Every structure is written in C-alpha cells, then in structure tokens.
Amino acid sequence: MRLEGQVRIPSGCAIAAVISREGRKMSGELITNAMKPMHDRSNGLGGGFAGYGIYPEYKDFYALHMFFDSRESRKECEAFLKERFEIVKSENIPTRKTPAITDEPIIWRYFVTPLKSVLESMQLDEKEFVARTVMKINTGMKNSFVFSSGKNMGTFKAVGFPEDVSEFYRLEEYEGYCWTAHGRYPTNTPGWWGGAHPFTLLDWSIVHNGEISSYDANRRFIEMFGYKCTLKTDTEVITYIMDYLIRVKGLTLDEAANVVAAPFWSTIDSMEDEEEKKKQIFLRTLFPSLLVTGPFSIVLGFSGGLMALNDRLKLRSMVVGEKDDKVFIASEEAAIRTMEPNAENVWAPAGGEAVIVHVKDGCY
Amino acid sequence: MSIEFIYPEFEVIRNESRCIACRVCERQCANEVHSYDPERGIMVADESKCVNCHRCVALCPTRALKIVKSDCALRENANWPQSTINEIYKQASSGGVLLSSMGNPNPLPVYWDKILINASQVTNPSIDPLREPMETKVCLGKKKQEIRRDENGKLVCEMTPQLELSVPIMFSAMSYGSISYNAHASLARAATELGILYNTGEGGLHEDFYVYGANTIVQVASGRFGVHKDYLEAAAAVEIKMGQGAKPGIGGHLPGAKIVGDVSRTRMIPEGTDAISPAPHHDIYSIEDLRQLVYSLKEATEYKKPVIVKVAAVHNIAAIASGIARSGADIISIDGFRGGTGAAPTRIRNNVGIPIELALASVDQRLREEGIRDNVSLVVGGSIRSSADVVKAVALGADACYIGTAALIALGCHLCRTCHSGKCNWGIATQRPDLVKRLNPDIGSKRLINLVRAWQHEIKELMGGMGINSIEALRGNRLMLRGVGLNEKELQILGISHAGE
Ligand code: SF4
Ligand code: SF4
C-alpha cells in the first residue's frame, strides 16, 4: 500500500486551540483535556499539538523537530544541517513509553541559526532560507522529516489518539501562551508519523478539519513558488498558502482570509463600502487559484497570535468562546467547556469570517 | 460519363405519397438539387449537388424527404477508402489543392471522451447548486503583480486589465465575410446579454456592431484587414492571430465572391478582390518581434485592454506558449487541430497540429514549472462540444474555452462542411442576401443564450457534485479527472491518473 505523500488520503478531524491575550503560560495539559470529549472524532491514526512560547531560553533559534528512520539517516541529515546552520543544541525530544504509542521513529530536535556566510552567498532572507532548507530535506532526504521549524514554538505529533500523543511527548511539562491540537480520522491507515497534524512551516502551524475540494488547484498553483507538497494533505497546502500570502506577498491576516475564504461575487457586488468592495475585487481577481473550497475549519497559529477560519459555506463545525484573557476554539463546545466550564460569549463564527486573536505586544 | 465520374455521395429520398409538390425544397436548396417537372407533375432531384445540409428535410411541410448515404460503393478496401479514391479523381481532373470546411472529421482520438469527472461521496459533501451559490465567473488577464500599499498601509488596488466572463465560455473568432452579418449580429447580441465575449475574427468590425464593443474581442491577423484606431478602441480586448487549429502554418483566403458590399468596406479592401492573409505576420519572424506587436497594440490602446495571442496547437506548443507568456501578452489562446474553419486545404486540416487536450495539459504544466502560469490566462478551443468538455478543460488548467462550431450549430448549422461554397442554406456561412435573411438574429441570439445558459447549469451541477462552489477552484484541479483506456504516456502528458487509481 502506498504511504501518505504518495497518495492523497481524505480525513475527518477534531481541532481545538487556546490562547492567552496577556501571554500567560498554560501547560500542555489544558489542551490535552480539551481533546478528550472529542475522542470519537479521531480514530487513533494521528494526533498532534503545537505550542507557542515553549522554548523561551532558545527563542532566537529555529527549533527543528525531526523524525529519522535510522541513526544513519540522522547522521547524514546532521551533516547537511551543519553546512547551513550553526547548531547550538541537539537532543532527543523527551518521550515517555506508553502502550498506546508504538513504532516510534527517532525523534530529535535541533536549535539552529543559519550561517551568515551561506545566507549571503544565496542572497536570501533568513526565513526564506530556512523554509527552503526544510523543503529540501522533506523532498530530498527519504528517511528524514522536519515536522516543526519555527522559533520559540514546537509541534508534537504521532500516530495515536491525541491524549495518548500528549502523554507520549510529556506535554504537561511544557508551558506556552498558545496551544493548538488535532485529532485525525483518516480514511485509511498509512501509519506514518509525518502525516499527523499540526502541519507547520516556520512559525506557522495549522490544524484543520475538513477535506478541501480545491486541493489540486491550490497545490499546483502554490508549487510554482518553491513549495513542495510532500504529504498531499489539505493542512500542508493551506500552510503554504498562508506563508505565501502573508510572508511572501505581504498581505495581512484578514486579507489572506479574504483570499482563501473569499466572499461570493454576489456579496461583493452588493457591498456598499466602495473601498471594501474594491479591495475584495482586487484580492479575488489576483489570487483566484488560492480560493479554498469544500469543507474546512482551520486554526492557524503564529508567533503572538492565531486565526480561526471556516470555509465560506461553513460546512464544518467550529465554535469560539472567551473567558478573561483567554480565547478558546474547538470543533465542539464540549471541548471548550472542558478547558473552561465558565466560558462566555460562546458563538459559531460565520463561514469565511476570520477570528483573529493577538497576544498583547511585549507579552510573548 | 468518364473516369472522373463520382457517384453522388447522398441520395434524396422522397416519399411520393407524402409529397404535395409545394416546391418548398426547391426554393430552400441553394444548391439547386430540387426542381419541379411540370409534365409529370412531380418533384425531381439532382442528388449530385446535394451536400446533406438537411435544409429541405427540415422545411418540408409533410416530412416527405430524407437524405441517406448512397450505398453505391466501390469495392471495399481498408487502405483505399472511397473518399481517398474520390479525392484522387478530383485532383487528377483539376490539378488543384483540395478544400474543406469545418473541423477535422477523421476518427482521431477525442481525449475528452476518455476523461471522467469526479464526485464527492461521504468524506466531503457535494453542494446543491439550487440551494447554495455556485460561481462560474472568471477574470482573464495577467495576475502576477507586486502588492503595494499607500502611506497608510492600505492596499493599492490597481490591476492589469482583466476581462470578466460570467461563465468561462467565449465565442471564437469567425470573421464577418466568412460568416454572415446576421450570424455576427446573433453572436454579438448573445455575448452582451450573457456577459461573455465574442470575437470578430480577421475581417474587421461592422460599424453596426461597435455598440457591442464591451463584449467584443477584435482580431489583428496577418492580413491586418479592417484594423484601424477606432476598431482597436471599440473592443474589450485585442487578439493577435498567429495561427488557427484547422490550418496551422498557413494564412486565410476569403474568395472575392464573398467580398461584396459591407464586407469589402469592413475589411477595407476593394470589392471582388480575394482577401489573402499571409501565412506569417510579415513583421513577426520571431518571438521578440511578437513582443513588439504586443506592446504596439498596448500603446495604441493605452494599456487599458488585455492582449491575447492566439496560436494553433502544434508539436512544440509548450515552449511556444512559454515564450508568449514572457512576451507581455495577457492571455494565450490555443486552438486544437479539430478546430473549425470556413475553408482550409484538406491535407492541412486533416494532418497538421495536435489535439487541444494534450496541448492544454502540457502548456499548463510547463508554465507552472517555469513559475509563470499567473503571467497569463489560458483559453482553449477546437473543439469544445459540451459543458463536460468545458469542465474537463478547466480542470486540466484552462481559464476559459472558445466555442465556434458549437455556437454555429446552435444557430442552425448542420455541419454539411461546405462553408467554402458560400451557399450555406442556413444563412450562416454565406453572403447571399436571400440566404442570410434565413437567419433571424432575434432567434439566433436567443438560441445562443439558451445554449450557454444550459451549459452553465450543467457546469454548476458538475461542480456541485465535486463539492466545488467556484469554478476558480476547479482550474488546474487535475485530481478531479481520471482517464479511461489511455496509455501511460497519455496519462503522463494529461497529468491525470487512470480510473481506479
Ligand atoms: S443540399 Fe441541403 S437543401 Fe439541398 S437537397 Fe441536399 S439536404 Fe436538401
Ligand atoms: S455553416 Fe452552413 S455551410 Fe457551413 S457547415 Fe454549417 S450549415 Fe454547412
């Protein structure tokens, strides 16, 4: 049977996220508990988490989380990394044995910074360089896989139910100001760790529930700009779209949301605010191939904030709640109530309506 | 009779018990097949002139007529079919080049028919177009540009010129001269009502049709017939015609007999002269010359109109398209080898060029590999026969489709393939006033509108089935296609998997 990446595998899912506007730290336990009432939305074939603010002592370094098939592949990849980066720390990601999680690959993390001389000779900015290096490893090195590459953030994922994945990675030992989580219900059994979510690139992480019908249109467009969709998942292509629109093209989060979940032409035509109308026409006309159709709810995490977004027909459930400095997002309200029984203002954002939360400046 | 006698291809069968000798068929047949024999009091037919256009069949009030293929055949021979033998007789007698009309009729592969479309089941919902919005609007033009902001950080929303289509279908180039005034009037009015565009072809724009300028593409071909400042300014877009699918590598020839009255004025050439457009543009011998013409036209229209470059699908089409995408053109239009024509040398029409499906797939892929797909929009034609062909073309990577033959059929064309005779009984490919008036533009435009609206409904239904609610999300979405009965190489070029994979 072909593995994920060689074939496209549709899946259903559960997602959850929590963020503190004040930048207050929460342990990984909170988000883990949120996934428990949504157990039936996953089938044990993939779970994962992303935490922001978890590596304060290494916050100026890119944290590369990696899977290797063998010691040799790690050695080979390390040699490659050393040609491009200064590695300030290299270690096993601590895990705990649990019967629910088996067949683990070698799981490693590096804290790195790009070598100035290489950057200069390639005439690339730092982020572009890191992104391209990640792409190179994930497409070119068969037995090595980068599954997290941002600063002061990290992804943790495995084949298993989310709560077991959390136990495996000892997430209760990490503290972050923002967490996202994902439980997966793929329609066959690739059993590959890299295929679990969240999917990340640089600081971007995406958890996603849905199966987008625009996938190949989006993929074939975004691959023009140096991205390689190795996993053939929606999450991966949406991450690249966001990176391209925001980092490369310089759109704001709102504008990027208007591209991927664009308002209908009929809605645009009836807009009274001329400036808004012009903007929407501009975005739809310029980026038609990045419109995402079919059901999705996503939470996009980044340094200092997150954005939640539904497809424009709202074909997947997603609710938002608040309490004090915290904002909660989940596929089901039950997950929010598990994190905060007294959550207030619980509401379901409309299709295509982006919910954007920023942490106060200086608090992350 | 002699060696060049060819037994008539069709037989006119008249049911004598129904025929009332009303002589309608006689009046309707411009080929003068039917006549009345006063002595015997019956209708007779000279079937040697019959082109099987079904005009008499359709208008006979008692349904007394039918046209059948003659069964008087030569001895069967797979290597020497009768058509080939007849062509040799004709050439041995005339010494001339054979002429044909409409698209290549030979049984070459139609890839559209070997491609199947996907639908959603379980993991992803289909969308009901009757209940949810379903968008078929597209914008054609260059998309690649820097995002700029003003001093307050607001987006500067200026764009390169775009063509807006309510549905990704346009009427392809058919010149006034090759088709009639009433056919042009029907196309122009339908395009305006539908929110799409029609194309003047290389024969200029009749002054009556300037009012439809916002829905008109004007063509600049190698003969430059009818090209002047007002012509360029009247249009929504300007198309440079480098080639045509039915006759790649050669120019056009409109016989002097069709250059009468308004046609001669519109083309800006004297009455009765043959309108011969040269094979190449004599100011374009290479890609850098094309760039100069593109920019000359942009200068002339103050950069307000997209420039389209139309080429025939030939062997090296991917590289050619890549060159055009870098020439400043906003839209590339590719015409496949099955595209129609008012007249083309038979050998060229039947043997030159490649299928549009393969050309489209390889161009779209090449432009993506080179990272320049969003420099241009891609329009394909030759031949798109149904809404399913449109959906497949878009999923392979087209931004829109040109339809020519399908539009003419909607106007009444019965594909008799004798447009070059100028005696089209349906009032389309003719300039004879008595024939032209058979095509009523009120009815013609209505039928075109019906056709495109019907296709639009079908496109929406197919999209909804795939769970796609905007045609933009279908463009280049090749996962939505599967091939049947195609070999590895064909699948590889089309960039699709085989059914069952
Ligand atoms: S040419 Fe057309 S109108 Fe004339 S006899 Fe044949 S089918 Fe009838
Ligand atoms: S346009 Fe007229 S002459 Fe040409 S194929 Fe159609 S019916 Fe025949």
PDB file of C-alpha atoms in Angstrom, chain B residues 234-391:
ATOM      1  CA  ALA B 234     -14.032  49.839 -29.648  1.00  0.00           C
ATOM      2  CA  ALA B 235     -13.064  46.450 -28.242  1.00  0.00           C
ATOM      3  CA  ALA B 236     -12.690  44.953 -24.784  1.00  0.00           C
ATOM      4  CA  ALA B 237      -9.539  43.095 -25.853  1.00  0.00           C
ATOM      5  CA  VAL B 238      -7.297  42.707 -28.872  1.00  0.00           C
ATOM      6  CA  GLU B 239      -6.305  39.276 -30.188  1.00  0.00           C
ATOM      7  CA  ILE B 240      -3.245  38.756 -32.338  1.00  0.00           C
ATOM      8  CA  LYS B 241      -3.941  35.758 -34.537  1.00  0.00           C
ATOM      9  CA  MET B 242      -0.756  33.834 -35.142  1.00  0.00           C
ATOM     10  CA  GLY B 243      -2.429  30.625 -36.141  1.00  0.00           C
ATOM     11  CA  GLN B 244      -5.595  28.612 -36.320  1.00  0.00           C
ATOM     12  CA  GLY B 245      -6.094  24.977 -35.348  1.00  0.00           C
ATOM     13  CA  ALA B 246      -7.697  23.962 -38.626  1.00  0.00           C
ATOM     14  CA  LYS B 247      -4.792  25.278 -40.671  1.00  0.00           C
ATOM     15  CA  PRO B 248      -1.646  25.829 -38.647  1.00  0.00           C
ATOM     16  CA  GLY B 249       1.136  27.416 -40.605  1.00  0.00           C
ATOM     17  CA  ILE B 250      -0.936  28.984 -43.333  1.00  0.00           C
ATOM     18  CA  GLY B 251      -2.949  32.164 -43.702  1.00  0.00           C
ATOM     19  CA  GLY B 252      -6.546  32.694 -44.678  1.00  0.00           C
ATOM     20  CA  HIS B 253      -8.232  33.010 -48.015  1.00  0.00           C
ATOM     21  CA  LEU B 254     -11.641  34.557 -48.450  1.00  0.00           C
ATOM     22  CA  PRO B 255     -12.671  34.317 -52.085  1.00  0.00           C
ATOM     23  CA  GLY B 256     -13.507  37.547 -53.929  1.00  0.00           C
ATOM     24  CA  ALA B 257     -17.065  36.344 -54.406  1.00  0.00           C
ATOM     25  CA  LYS B 258     -17.652  36.850 -50.679  1.00  0.00           C
ATOM     26  CA  ILE B 259     -16.001  40.309 -50.659  1.00  0.00           C
ATOM     27  CA  VAL B 260     -19.082  42.294 -51.510  1.00  0.00           C
ATOM     28  CA  GLY B 261     -20.656  45.482 -50.177  1.00  0.00           C
ATOM     29  CA  ASP B 262     -20.251  45.847 -46.428  1.00  0.00           C
ATOM     30  CA  VAL B 263     -17.762  43.016 -46.241  1.00  0.00           C
ATOM     31  CA  SER B 264     -15.363  44.859 -48.520  1.00  0.00           C
ATOM     32  CA  ARG B 265     -15.876  48.119 -46.607  1.00  0.00           C
ATOM     33  CA  THR B 266     -15.363  46.477 -43.255  1.00  0.00           C
ATOM     34  CA  ARG B 267     -12.213  44.723 -44.416  1.00  0.00           C
ATOM     35  CA  MET B 268     -11.039  47.911 -46.096  1.00  0.00           C
ATOM     36  CA  ILE B 269     -10.277  46.173 -49.391  1.00  0.00           C
ATOM     37  CA  PRO B 270     -11.859  46.601 -52.856  1.00  0.00           C
ATOM     38  CA  GLU B 271     -14.953  44.589 -53.771  1.00  0.00           C
ATOM     39  CA  GLY B 272     -14.334  41.319 -55.519  1.00  0.00           C
ATOM     40  CA  THR B 273     -10.639  41.017 -54.587  1.00  0.00           C
ATOM     41  CA  ASP B 274      -9.554  37.873 -52.826  1.00  0.00           C
ATOM     42  CA  ALA B 275      -8.704  38.555 -49.172  1.00  0.00           C
ATOM     43  CA  ILE B 276      -5.495  36.647 -48.712  1.00  0.00           C
ATOM     44  CA  SER B 277      -3.815  36.850 -45.329  1.00  0.00           C
ATOM     45  CA  PRO B 278      -0.199  35.761 -45.491  1.00  0.00           C
ATOM     46  CA  ALA B 279       0.981  32.654 -43.668  1.00  0.00           C
ATOM     47  CA  PRO B 280       3.157  34.531 -41.172  1.00  0.00           C
ATOM     48  CA  HIS B 281       2.801  38.081 -39.932  1.00  0.00           C
ATOM     49  CA  HIS B 282       5.471  39.731 -42.033  1.00  0.00           C
ATOM     50  CA  ASP B 283       6.541  41.807 -39.065  1.00  0.00           C
ATOM     51  CA  ILE B 284       6.834  38.754 -36.811  1.00  0.00           C
ATOM     52  CA  TYR B 285       9.558  36.331 -37.725  1.00  0.00           C
ATOM     53  CA  SER B 286      10.461  35.523 -34.126  1.00  0.00           C
ATOM     54  CA  ILE B 287       9.333  35.816 -30.527  1.00  0.00           C
ATOM     55  CA  GLU B 288      10.988  39.202 -29.957  1.00  0.00           C
ATOM     56  CA  ASP B 289       9.002  40.578 -32.886  1.00  0.00           C
ATOM     57  CA  LEU B 290       5.808  39.311 -31.303  1.00  0.00           C
ATOM     58  CA  ARG B 291       6.695  41.258 -28.182  1.00  0.00           C
ATOM     59  CA  GLN B 292       6.925  44.408 -30.265  1.00  0.00           C
ATOM     60  CA  LEU B 293       3.490  43.885 -31.771  1.00  0.00           C
ATOM     61  CA  VAL B 294       2.017  43.136 -28.328  1.00  0.00           C
ATOM     62  CA  TYR B 295       3.413  46.393 -26.996  1.00  0.00           C
ATOM     63  CA  SER B 296       2.463  48.373 -30.105  1.00  0.00           C
ATOM     64  CA  LEU B 297      -1.129  47.309 -29.559  1.00  0.00           C
ATOM     65  CA  LYS B 298      -0.887  48.099 -25.855  1.00  0.00           C
ATOM     66  CA  GLU B 299       0.494  51.538 -26.637  1.00  0.00           C
ATOM     67  CA  ALA B 300      -2.280  52.108 -29.147  1.00  0.00           C
ATOM     68  CA  THR B 301      -4.889  51.193 -26.534  1.00  0.00           C
ATOM     69  CA  GLU B 302      -3.126  52.931 -23.621  1.00  0.00           C
ATOM     70  CA  TYR B 303      -2.567  49.705 -21.676  1.00  0.00           C
ATOM     71  CA  LYS B 304      -6.278  49.534 -20.940  1.00  0.00           C
ATOM     72  CA  LYS B 305      -7.032  46.326 -22.821  1.00  0.00           C
ATOM     73  CA  PRO B 306      -5.667  42.829 -22.465  1.00  0.00           C
ATOM     74  CA  VAL B 307      -3.800  41.499 -25.472  1.00  0.00           C
ATOM     75  CA  ILE B 308      -4.489  37.898 -26.474  1.00  0.00           C
ATOM     76  CA  VAL B 309      -2.126  35.870 -28.629  1.00  0.00           C
ATOM     77  CA  LYS B 310      -3.840  33.041 -30.467  1.00  0.00           C
ATOM     78  CA  VAL B 311      -1.788  30.110 -31.701  1.00  0.00           C
ATOM     79  CA  ALA B 312      -2.537  26.734 -33.201  1.00  0.00           C
ATOM     80  CA  ALA B 313      -1.677  23.657 -31.143  1.00  0.00           C
ATOM     81  CA  VAL B 314       1.471  22.326 -32.772  1.00  0.00           C
ATOM     82  CA  HIS B 315       4.185  19.943 -31.630  1.00  0.00           C
ATOM     83  CA  ASN B 316       6.287  22.399 -29.700  1.00  0.00           C
ATOM     84  CA  ILE B 317       3.351  24.229 -28.162  1.00  0.00           C
ATOM     85  CA  ALA B 318       4.632  24.228 -24.564  1.00  0.00           C
ATOM     86  CA  ALA B 319       7.816  26.077 -25.474  1.00  0.00           C
ATOM     87  CA  ILE B 320       5.922  28.441 -27.756  1.00  0.00           C
ATOM     88  CA  ALA B 321       3.436  29.245 -25.009  1.00  0.00           C
ATOM     89  CA  SER B 322       6.243  29.830 -22.558  1.00  0.00           C
ATOM     90  CA  GLY B 323       7.720  32.369 -24.977  1.00  0.00           C
ATOM     91  CA  ILE B 324       4.368  34.077 -25.391  1.00  0.00           C
ATOM     92  CA  ALA B 325       3.835  34.191 -21.626  1.00  0.00           C
ATOM     93  CA  ARG B 326       7.013  36.242 -21.428  1.00  0.00           C
ATOM     94  CA  SER B 327       6.140  38.479 -24.366  1.00  0.00           C
ATOM     95  CA  GLY B 328       3.827  40.771 -22.453  1.00  0.00           C
ATOM     96  CA  ALA B 329       0.657  39.071 -23.690  1.00  0.00           C
ATOM     97  CA  ASP B 330      -2.102  38.854 -21.077  1.00  0.00           C
ATOM     98  CA  ILE B 331      -3.906  35.835 -22.461  1.00  0.00           C
ATOM     99  CA  ILE B 332      -2.820  32.914 -24.623  1.00  0.00           C
ATOM    100  CA  SER B 333      -5.416  31.239 -26.732  1.00  0.00           C
ATOM    101  CA  ILE B 334      -4.660  27.809 -28.141  1.00  0.00           C
ATOM    102  CA  ASP B 335      -6.639  26.258 -30.947  1.00  0.00           C
ATOM    103  CA  GLY B 336      -6.601  22.480 -31.282  1.00  0.00           C
ATOM    104  CA  PHE B 337      -6.346  20.521 -34.520  1.00  0.00           C
ATOM    105  CA  ARG B 338     -10.051  19.763 -34.544  1.00  0.00           C
ATOM    106  CA  GLY B 339     -10.969  23.456 -34.660  1.00  0.00           C
ATOM    107  CA  GLY B 340     -13.389  24.629 -37.330  1.00  0.00           C
ATOM    108  CA  THR B 341     -12.775  26.770 -40.367  1.00  0.00           C
ATOM    109  CA  GLY B 342     -14.677  28.391 -43.198  1.00  0.00           C
ATOM    110  CA  ALA B 343     -12.191  26.966 -45.670  1.00  0.00           C
ATOM    111  CA  ALA B 344      -8.871  25.182 -45.372  1.00  0.00           C
ATOM    112  CA  PRO B 345      -6.735  22.957 -47.571  1.00  0.00           C
ATOM    113  CA  THR B 346      -7.934  19.448 -46.768  1.00  0.00           C
ATOM    114  CA  ARG B 347      -4.473  17.981 -46.286  1.00  0.00           C
ATOM    115  CA  ILE B 348      -3.510  20.628 -43.776  1.00  0.00           C
ATOM    116  CA  ARG B 349      -6.763  20.440 -41.876  1.00  0.00           C
ATOM    117  CA  ASN B 350      -6.589  16.664 -41.611  1.00  0.00           C
ATOM    118  CA  ASN B 351      -2.887  16.222 -40.866  1.00  0.00           C
ATOM    119  CA  VAL B 352      -1.364  19.234 -39.147  1.00  0.00           C
ATOM    120  CA  GLY B 353      -1.483  20.113 -35.455  1.00  0.00           C
ATOM    121  CA  ILE B 354      -2.193  18.212 -32.251  1.00  0.00           C
ATOM    122  CA  PRO B 355      -5.226  17.605 -30.005  1.00  0.00           C
ATOM    123  CA  ILE B 356      -6.131  20.501 -27.744  1.00  0.00           C
ATOM    124  CA  GLU B 357      -6.381  18.266 -24.662  1.00  0.00           C
ATOM    125  CA  LEU B 358      -2.717  17.319 -24.873  1.00  0.00           C
ATOM    126  CA  ALA B 359      -1.629  20.814 -25.854  1.00  0.00           C
ATOM    127  CA  LEU B 360      -3.506  22.361 -22.943  1.00  0.00           C
ATOM    128  CA  ALA B 361      -2.175  19.861 -20.415  1.00  0.00           C
ATOM    129  CA  SER B 362       1.418  20.329 -21.464  1.00  0.00           C
ATOM    130  CA  VAL B 363       1.236  24.117 -21.716  1.00  0.00           C
ATOM    131  CA  ASP B 364      -0.396  24.489 -18.314  1.00  0.00           C
ATOM    132  CA  GLN B 365       2.173  22.182 -16.756  1.00  0.00           C
ATOM    133  CA  ARG B 366       5.126  23.872 -18.448  1.00  0.00           C
ATOM    134  CA  LEU B 367       4.023  27.348 -17.408  1.00  0.00           C
ATOM    135  CA  ARG B 368       3.695  26.135 -13.831  1.00  0.00           C
ATOM    136  CA  GLU B 369       7.101  24.504 -13.860  1.00  0.00           C
ATOM    137  CA  GLU B 370       8.536  27.771 -15.017  1.00  0.00           C
ATOM    138  CA  GLY B 371       6.574  29.679 -12.362  1.00  0.00           C
ATOM    139  CA  ILE B 372       4.828  31.873 -14.930  1.00  0.00           C
ATOM    140  CA  ARG B 373       1.353  30.401 -15.104  1.00  0.00           C
ATOM    141  CA  ASP B 374      -0.094  33.503 -13.462  1.00  0.00           C
ATOM    142  CA  ASN B 375       1.557  35.760 -16.053  1.00  0.00           C
ATOM    143  CA  VAL B 376      -1.214  34.808 -18.438  1.00  0.00           C
ATOM    144  CA  SER B 377      -4.654  33.280 -18.716  1.00  0.00           C
ATOM    145  CA  LEU B 378      -5.175  30.286 -20.985  1.00  0.00           C
ATOM    146  CA  VAL B 379      -8.106  29.994 -23.337  1.00  0.00           C
ATOM    147  CA  VAL B 380      -8.608  26.836 -25.373  1.00  0.00           C
ATOM    148  CA  GLY B 381     -10.743  25.893 -28.313  1.00  0.00           C
ATOM    149  CA  GLY B 382     -11.020  23.348 -31.129  1.00  0.00           C
ATOM    150  CA  SER B 383     -13.159  21.575 -30.291  1.00  0.00           C
ATOM    151  CA  ILE B 384     -15.256  22.071 -27.208  1.00  0.00           C
ATOM    152  CA  ARG B 385     -18.561  20.313 -27.752  1.00  0.00           C
ATOM    153  CA  SER B 386     -20.367  20.328 -24.417  1.00  0.00           C
ATOM    154  CA  SER B 387     -20.362  21.595 -20.855  1.00  0.00           C
ATOM    155  CA  ALA B 388     -18.477  18.447 -19.853  1.00  0.00           C
ATOM    156  CA  ASP B 389     -15.680  19.376 -22.244  1.00  0.00           C
ATOM    157  CA  VAL B 390     -15.573  22.821 -20.606  1.00  0.00           C
ATOM    158  CA  VAL B 391     -15.345  21.297 -17.128  1.00  0.00           C
TER     159      VAL B 391
END
